[in-house]
mmCIF file of C-alpha atoms in Angstrom:
data_model
loop_
_atom_site.group_PDB
_atom_site.id
_atom_site.type_symbol
_atom_site.label_atom_id
_atom_site.label_comp_id
_atom_site.label_asym_id
_atom_site.label_seq_id
_atom_site.Cartn_x
_atom_site.Cartn_y
_atom_site.Cartn_z
ATOM 1 C CA MET A 19 47.472 -4.280 -67.626
ATOM 2 C CA ARG A 20 49.219 -3.139 -64.461
ATOM 3 C CA ASP A 21 46.769 -2.627 -61.581
ATOM 4 C CA MET A 22 47.612 0.853 -60.376
ATOM 5 C CA ASN A 23 45.364 0.433 -57.343
ATOM 6 C CA GLU A 24 47.978 -2.005 -56.044
ATOM 7 C CA VAL A 25 50.883 0.277 -56.991
ATOM 8 C CA VAL A 26 49.707 3.572 -55.500
ATOM 9 C CA GLY A 27 50.445 3.569 -51.790
ATOM 10 C CA THR A 28 52.980 0.741 -51.983
ATOM 11 C CA HIS A 29 55.448 2.054 -54.603
ATOM 12 C CA ASP A 30 57.211 5.291 -55.373
ATOM 13 C CA VAL A 31 56.185 6.628 -58.785
ATOM 14 C CA VAL A 32 58.782 8.292 -61.017
ATOM 15 C CA LEU A 33 57.957 9.957 -64.347
ATOM 16 C CA VAL A 34 61.036 10.684 -66.456
ATOM 17 C CA THR A 35 60.302 12.806 -69.516
ATOM 18 C CA LEU A 36 63.063 12.835 -72.133
ATOM 19 C CA ASP A 37 62.193 16.213 -73.569
ATOM 20 C CA THR A 38 61.855 16.237 -77.405
ATOM 21 C CA LEU A 39 63.122 12.665 -77.910
ATOM 22 C CA ARG A 40 61.962 11.307 -81.269
ATOM 23 C CA PHE A 41 60.674 7.749 -81.516
ATOM 24 C CA ASP A 42 62.603 6.954 -84.691
ATOM 25 C CA VAL A 43 65.946 8.053 -83.247
ATOM 26 C CA ALA A 44 65.296 6.259 -79.955
ATOM 27 C CA GLN A 45 64.411 3.022 -81.740
ATOM 28 C CA GLU A 46 67.334 3.214 -84.168
ATOM 29 C CA LEU A 47 69.848 3.602 -81.349
ATOM 30 C CA LEU A 48 68.240 0.766 -79.400
ATOM 31 C CA ASP A 49 68.373 -1.531 -82.449
ATOM 32 C CA ALA A 50 72.039 -0.632 -82.995
ATOM 33 C CA GLY A 51 72.936 -1.445 -79.386
ATOM 34 C CA GLU A 52 73.909 2.159 -78.661
ATOM 35 C CA THR A 53 71.598 2.597 -75.656
ATOM 36 C CA PRO A 54 72.342 -0.575 -73.665
ATOM 37 C CA ASN A 55 71.158 0.769 -70.325
ATOM 38 C CA LEU A 56 67.725 1.606 -71.686
ATOM 39 C CA ALA A 57 67.590 -1.767 -73.428
ATOM 40 C CA ALA A 58 68.271 -3.468 -70.096
ATOM 41 C CA VAL A 59 65.222 -1.976 -68.356
ATOM 42 C CA LEU A 60 62.609 -1.468 -71.079
ATOM 43 C CA PRO A 61 60.105 -4.360 -71.249
ATOM 44 C CA GLY A 62 61.365 -6.772 -73.877
ATOM 45 C CA GLY A 63 64.248 -4.396 -74.518
ATOM 46 C CA ARG A 64 62.006 -2.296 -76.771
ATOM 47 C CA TRP A 65 60.427 1.119 -76.813
ATOM 48 C CA GLU A 66 56.658 1.244 -77.180
ATOM 49 C CA ARG A 67 55.449 3.491 -80.004
ATOM 50 C CA ARG A 68 52.956 6.033 -78.692
ATOM 51 C CA HIS A 69 51.343 9.360 -79.565
ATOM 52 C CA THR A 70 51.924 12.407 -77.400
ATOM 53 C CA PRO A 71 49.006 14.357 -75.898
ATOM 54 C CA GLY A 72 50.727 17.626 -76.874
ATOM 55 C CA SER A 73 53.182 18.878 -79.493
ATOM 56 C CA PHE A 74 55.337 20.959 -77.134
ATOM 57 C CA THR A 75 56.522 20.753 -73.538
ATOM 58 C CA TYR A 76 53.894 22.792 -71.716
ATOM 59 C CA ALA A 77 50.914 21.205 -73.459
ATOM 60 C CA ALA A 78 52.263 17.663 -73.153
ATOM 61 C CA HIS A 79 53.224 17.948 -69.484
ATOM 62 C CA THR A 80 49.962 19.621 -68.531
ATOM 63 C CA ALA A 81 48.122 16.671 -70.063
ATOM 64 C CA MET A 82 50.419 14.018 -68.595
ATOM 65 C CA LEU A 83 50.159 15.559 -65.136
ATOM 66 C CA ALA A 84 46.378 15.240 -65.463
ATOM 67 C CA GLY A 85 46.763 11.499 -66.167
ATOM 68 C CA PHE A 86 46.880 11.579 -69.969
ATOM 69 C CA LEU A 87 50.163 9.778 -70.651
ATOM 70 C CA PRO A 88 51.172 9.176 -74.280
ATOM 71 C CA THR A 89 48.593 6.953 -75.993
ATOM 72 C CA PRO A 90 49.535 3.636 -77.690
ATOM 73 C CA ALA A 91 49.719 4.196 -81.441
ATOM 74 C CA ALA A 92 47.643 1.092 -82.238
ATOM 75 C CA PRO A 93 43.830 1.352 -82.369
ATOM 76 C CA GLY A 94 42.177 1.535 -78.938
ATOM 77 C CA PRO A 95 40.503 1.688 -76.543
ATOM 78 C CA HIS A 96 43.475 2.435 -74.296
ATOM 79 C CA PRO A 97 42.676 2.441 -70.562
ATOM 80 C CA ARG A 98 44.914 4.749 -68.545
ATOM 81 C CA LEU A 99 47.116 4.171 -65.517
ATOM 82 C CA PHE A 100 45.896 7.356 -63.788
ATOM 83 C CA ALA A 101 42.699 9.314 -64.287
ATOM 84 C CA ALA A 102 40.957 12.201 -62.598
ATOM 85 C CA ALA A 103 37.447 11.278 -61.485
ATOM 86 C CA PHE A 104 35.287 12.286 -64.442
ATOM 87 C CA PRO A 105 31.794 11.024 -65.320
ATOM 88 C CA GLY A 106 31.681 9.169 -68.608
ATOM 89 C CA SER A 107 35.434 8.681 -69.022
ATOM 90 C CA GLU A 108 35.916 5.845 -71.515
ATOM 91 C CA THR A 109 39.594 5.359 -70.669
ATOM 92 C CA THR A 110 39.067 4.717 -66.950
ATOM 93 C CA ALA A 111 39.141 0.975 -66.235
ATOM 94 C CA PRO A 112 39.158 -1.178 -63.068
ATOM 95 C CA HIS A 113 42.982 -1.139 -63.002
ATOM 96 C CA THR A 114 43.103 2.681 -63.314
ATOM 97 C CA TRP A 115 43.932 4.638 -60.160
ATOM 98 C CA THR A 116 41.479 7.506 -60.009
ATOM 99 C CA PHE A 117 41.932 10.707 -58.045
ATOM 100 C CA ASP A 118 39.546 13.493 -57.091
ATOM 101 C CA ALA A 119 41.709 16.440 -58.142
ATOM 102 C CA ALA A 120 42.528 18.379 -61.301
ATOM 103 C CA ASP A 121 46.093 17.064 -61.497
ATOM 104 C CA LEU A 122 48.057 13.950 -60.606
ATOM 105 C CA PRO A 123 50.549 15.538 -58.160
ATOM 106 C CA THR A 124 47.671 16.859 -56.042
ATOM 107 C CA GLY A 125 45.888 13.523 -56.226
ATOM 108 C CA LEU A 126 48.987 11.622 -55.120
ATOM 109 C CA ALA A 127 49.714 14.173 -52.388
ATOM 110 C CA ARG A 128 46.226 13.525 -50.978
ATOM 111 C CA ALA A 129 47.094 9.820 -51.035
ATOM 112 C CA GLY A 130 50.109 10.508 -48.821
ATOM 113 C CA TYR A 131 52.856 11.053 -51.388
ATOM 114 C CA HIS A 132 55.581 13.691 -51.224
ATOM 115 C CA THR A 133 55.724 15.280 -54.679
ATOM 116 C CA VAL A 134 58.991 16.509 -56.219
ATOM 117 C CA CYS A 135 59.726 18.163 -59.559
ATOM 118 C CA VAL A 136 63.263 18.439 -60.932
ATOM 119 C CA GLY A 137 62.879 20.596 -64.010
ATOM 120 C CA GLY A 138 64.944 20.911 -67.148
ATOM 121 C CA VAL A 139 63.633 23.084 -69.971
ATOM 122 C CA GLY A 140 62.419 26.652 -69.575
ATOM 123 C CA PHE A 141 58.830 25.744 -68.700
ATOM 124 C CA PHE A 142 60.228 24.577 -65.332
ATOM 125 C CA SER A 143 62.593 27.497 -64.683
ATOM 126 C CA LYS A 144 60.302 29.321 -62.209
ATOM 127 C CA SER A 145 61.730 32.581 -63.581
ATOM 128 C CA THR A 146 58.351 33.671 -65.010
ATOM 129 C CA ALA A 147 54.700 33.096 -64.175
ATOM 130 C CA LEU A 148 54.440 30.560 -67.010
ATOM 131 C CA GLY A 149 57.685 28.871 -65.969
ATOM 132 C CA SER A 150 56.232 28.482 -62.470
ATOM 133 C CA ALA A 151 52.901 26.907 -63.458
ATOM 134 C CA LEU A 152 54.049 23.280 -63.712
ATOM 135 C CA PRO A 153 56.471 23.367 -60.742
ATOM 136 C CA SER A 154 53.726 24.885 -58.573
ATOM 137 C CA LEU A 155 51.805 21.602 -58.757
ATOM 138 C CA PHE A 156 54.484 19.975 -56.582
ATOM 139 C CA ALA A 157 55.280 20.289 -52.877
ATOM 140 C CA GLU A 158 58.987 20.539 -53.738
ATOM 141 C CA SER A 159 60.431 21.819 -57.009
ATOM 142 C CA HIS A 160 63.946 22.528 -58.230
ATOM 143 C CA TRP A 161 65.489 24.243 -61.214
ATOM 144 C CA GLU A 162 68.965 25.679 -61.763
ATOM 145 C CA ARG A 163 70.618 26.973 -64.898
ATOM 146 C CA SER A 164 72.847 23.882 -64.817
ATOM 147 C CA PHE A 165 69.695 21.732 -65.267
ATOM 148 C CA GLY A 166 68.806 23.534 -68.496
ATOM 149 C CA VAL A 167 69.344 23.073 -72.188
ATOM 150 C CA THR A 168 72.624 25.006 -72.439
ATOM 151 C CA ASP A 169 74.626 22.855 -69.998
ATOM 152 C CA PRO A 170 76.207 19.748 -71.579
ATOM 153 C CA SER A 171 76.226 18.078 -68.126
ATOM 154 C CA SER A 172 72.606 18.914 -67.312
ATOM 155 C CA LEU A 173 71.524 15.373 -66.467
ATOM 156 C CA ASP A 174 74.498 14.865 -64.159
ATOM 157 C CA HIS A 175 73.385 17.925 -62.184
ATOM 158 C CA GLN A 176 69.760 16.818 -62.173
ATOM 159 C CA ILE A 177 70.598 13.350 -60.885
ATOM 160 C CA ALA A 178 72.589 14.886 -58.040
ATOM 161 C CA ARG A 179 69.506 16.948 -57.102
ATOM 162 C CA VAL A 180 67.274 13.854 -57.281
ATOM 163 C CA GLY A 181 69.631 12.040 -54.916
ATOM 164 C CA THR A 182 69.589 14.918 -52.441
ATOM 165 C CA SER A 183 65.791 15.119 -52.413
ATOM 166 C CA ILE A 184 65.368 11.376 -51.985
ATOM 167 C CA SER A 185 67.959 11.129 -49.211
ATOM 168 C CA ALA A 186 66.044 13.798 -47.243
ATOM 169 C CA LEU A 187 62.742 11.916 -47.552
ATOM 170 C CA ASP A 188 61.320 9.973 -44.622
ATOM 171 C CA ALA A 189 61.671 6.255 -45.297
ATOM 172 C CA GLU A 190 57.946 5.705 -44.679
ATOM 173 C CA LYS A 191 56.859 8.474 -47.054
ATOM 174 C CA ARG A 192 56.067 7.520 -50.627
ATOM 175 C CA LEU A 193 57.452 9.668 -53.461
ATOM 176 C CA PHE A 194 56.121 11.001 -56.746
ATOM 177 C CA LEU A 195 58.967 12.456 -58.800
ATOM 178 C CA LEU A 196 58.872 14.211 -62.152
ATOM 179 C CA LEU A 197 62.293 14.507 -63.791
ATOM 180 C CA ASN A 198 62.245 16.550 -66.980
ATOM 181 C CA VAL A 199 65.469 15.718 -68.853
ATOM 182 C CA SER A 200 66.543 18.664 -70.995
ATOM 183 C CA ALA A 201 69.587 17.142 -72.733
ATOM 184 C CA LEU A 202 67.783 16.074 -75.943
ATOM 185 C CA HIS A 203 66.345 19.535 -76.521
ATOM 186 C CA GLN A 204 68.071 22.051 -78.753
ATOM 187 C CA PRO A 205 70.859 23.110 -78.438
ATOM 188 C CA ASN A 206 72.406 19.655 -78.522
ATOM 189 C CA TRP A 207 75.252 20.097 -81.036
ATOM 190 C CA PHE A 208 77.829 19.877 -78.228
ATOM 191 C CA TYR A 209 77.132 16.157 -77.682
ATOM 192 C CA LEU A 210 78.404 15.263 -81.161
ATOM 193 C CA ASP A 211 82.147 14.785 -81.497
ATOM 194 C CA GLY A 212 83.673 17.407 -83.775
ATOM 195 C CA ALA A 213 80.568 19.590 -83.966
ATOM 196 C CA THR A 214 80.690 23.331 -83.374
ATOM 197 C CA ARG A 215 78.068 25.927 -82.593
ATOM 198 C CA GLU A 216 78.163 26.861 -86.281
ATOM 199 C CA SER A 217 77.349 23.235 -87.170
ATOM 200 C CA GLY A 218 73.994 23.652 -85.484
ATOM 201 C CA ASP A 219 71.701 20.972 -84.099
ATOM 202 C CA THR A 220 71.023 17.924 -86.233
ATOM 203 C CA ARG A 221 69.394 14.525 -86.047
ATOM 204 C CA ALA A 222 72.887 13.141 -85.390
ATOM 205 C CA SER A 223 73.497 15.447 -82.425
ATOM 206 C CA HIS A 224 70.034 14.550 -81.117
ATOM 207 C CA ALA A 225 71.144 10.903 -81.190
ATOM 208 C CA ALA A 226 74.427 11.795 -79.483
ATOM 209 C CA ALA A 227 72.443 13.469 -76.699
ATOM 210 C CA LEU A 228 70.482 10.257 -76.189
ATOM 211 C CA ARG A 229 73.728 8.314 -75.861
ATOM 212 C CA TYR A 230 74.753 10.797 -73.147
ATOM 213 C CA VAL A 231 71.444 10.222 -71.333
ATOM 214 C CA ASP A 232 71.713 6.446 -71.611
ATOM 215 C CA ALA A 233 75.178 6.486 -70.064
ATOM 216 C CA ARG A 234 73.775 8.303 -66.994
ATOM 217 C CA LEU A 235 70.722 6.054 -66.565
ATOM 218 C CA PRO A 236 72.391 3.629 -64.090
ATOM 219 C CA ARG A 237 73.220 6.560 -61.791
ATOM 220 C CA LEU A 238 69.629 7.737 -61.884
ATOM 221 C CA LEU A 239 68.181 4.304 -61.170
ATOM 222 C CA ALA A 240 70.667 3.773 -58.348
ATOM 223 C CA ALA A 241 69.372 6.961 -56.698
ATOM 224 C CA LEU A 242 65.765 5.714 -56.684
ATOM 225 C CA ARG A 243 64.233 3.720 -53.869
ATOM 226 C CA ARG A 244 62.632 0.301 -54.130
ATOM 227 C CA PRO A 245 59.936 -0.520 -55.042
ATOM 228 C CA THR A 246 59.435 2.179 -57.698
ATOM 229 C CA LEU A 247 57.266 2.295 -60.787
ATOM 230 C CA VAL A 248 59.313 4.112 -63.428
ATOM 231 C CA ILE A 249 57.606 5.634 -66.451
ATOM 232 C CA ILE A 250 60.112 6.902 -69.006
ATOM 233 C CA CYS A 251 58.937 8.581 -72.183
ATOM 234 C CA SER A 252 59.245 11.580 -74.438
ATOM 235 C CA ASP A 253 56.825 14.466 -74.159
ATOM 236 C CA HIS A 254 57.030 15.145 -77.931
ATOM 237 C CA GLY A 255 59.481 14.821 -80.794
ATOM 238 C CA THR A 256 61.136 17.498 -82.889
ATOM 239 C CA ALA A 257 61.880 18.071 -86.558
ATOM 240 C CA TYR A 258 65.307 18.516 -88.148
ATOM 241 C CA GLY A 259 64.258 19.524 -91.647
ATOM 242 C CA GLU A 260 61.626 16.885 -92.435
ATOM 243 C CA ASP A 261 59.258 18.361 -95.049
ATOM 244 C CA GLY A 262 60.914 21.705 -94.395
ATOM 245 C CA HIS A 263 60.049 21.741 -90.676
ATOM 246 C CA VAL A 264 62.454 22.540 -87.847
ATOM 247 C CA GLY A 265 61.423 22.283 -84.203
ATOM 248 C CA HIS A 266 58.058 21.273 -82.734
ATOM 249 C CA ARG A 267 54.591 22.663 -81.852
ATOM 250 C CA ILE A 268 53.446 21.261 -85.189
ATOM 251 C CA GLY A 269 51.418 18.186 -86.142
ATOM 252 C CA HIS A 270 54.206 16.333 -87.953
ATOM 253 C CA GLU A 271 54.777 12.586 -87.510
ATOM 254 C CA VAL A 272 58.248 13.088 -86.015
ATOM 255 C CA VAL A 273 56.751 15.393 -83.376
ATOM 256 C CA TRP A 274 53.610 13.412 -82.640
ATOM 257 C CA THR A 275 55.207 9.949 -82.283
ATOM 258 C CA VAL A 276 57.147 9.298 -79.077
ATOM 259 C CA PRO A 277 58.886 6.425 -77.271
ATOM 260 C CA TYR A 278 57.375 5.080 -74.042
ATOM 261 C CA GLY A 279 58.339 2.485 -71.458
ATOM 262 C CA GLU A 280 57.361 1.545 -67.902
ATOM 263 C CA PHE A 281 58.907 -0.896 -65.466
ATOM 264 C CA VAL A 282 59.164 -1.616 -61.756
ATOM 265 C CA LEU A 283 62.419 -1.449 -59.824
#
């Protein structure tokens, strides 16, 4: 296991959440060679199969930003990378970096990190009290309509914002960045060649959105500093008609099972 006590303080930490990305679609595209940029950086060129801590964006991100990243799907125990100091925690191990705060951004800020959130879906929009809750955990947060689910170039705009924030950062200051990628989330029909609004969102357009994200990954990684620990994962999946279900916030396998990867630049 990676010793996070050697990472924190020496590396930037970047958490990229591919909002609503399903494990099965992610793995199928990887196996077919359709996401070559992800294949190039994921350990062993494979996604790890994990279970989300929440079935929709707010629940999953609240948990992840408290140190509860998606859990390996195989039987445990599964020690965590980050954990709030908590008596009796069975998932805190010697390699776990522990923090005396209720959330990871605050813990890392107390360790000298500058914390940045570049939001995507509506829970990061800052247009309502609820949409401000997650961004408020960070010293610096950004959201624009062009970062959201209705813009087919959302990730391009988000990467530009990431680059601006990083270029303004003091070279000696470590960074914790959350990038919530909205492109996979509905609506995503516009990523599929020949689709129309009337076609609606489908598993195929979900896959097309992932191909769009993969094509932009080199630009994102080029914007990051070295050394950086990158954690890239889905916050939850989504249903496209399986057993009659559409969407998420349900306990279905396609919602609960997510892809996960971590690597160091």
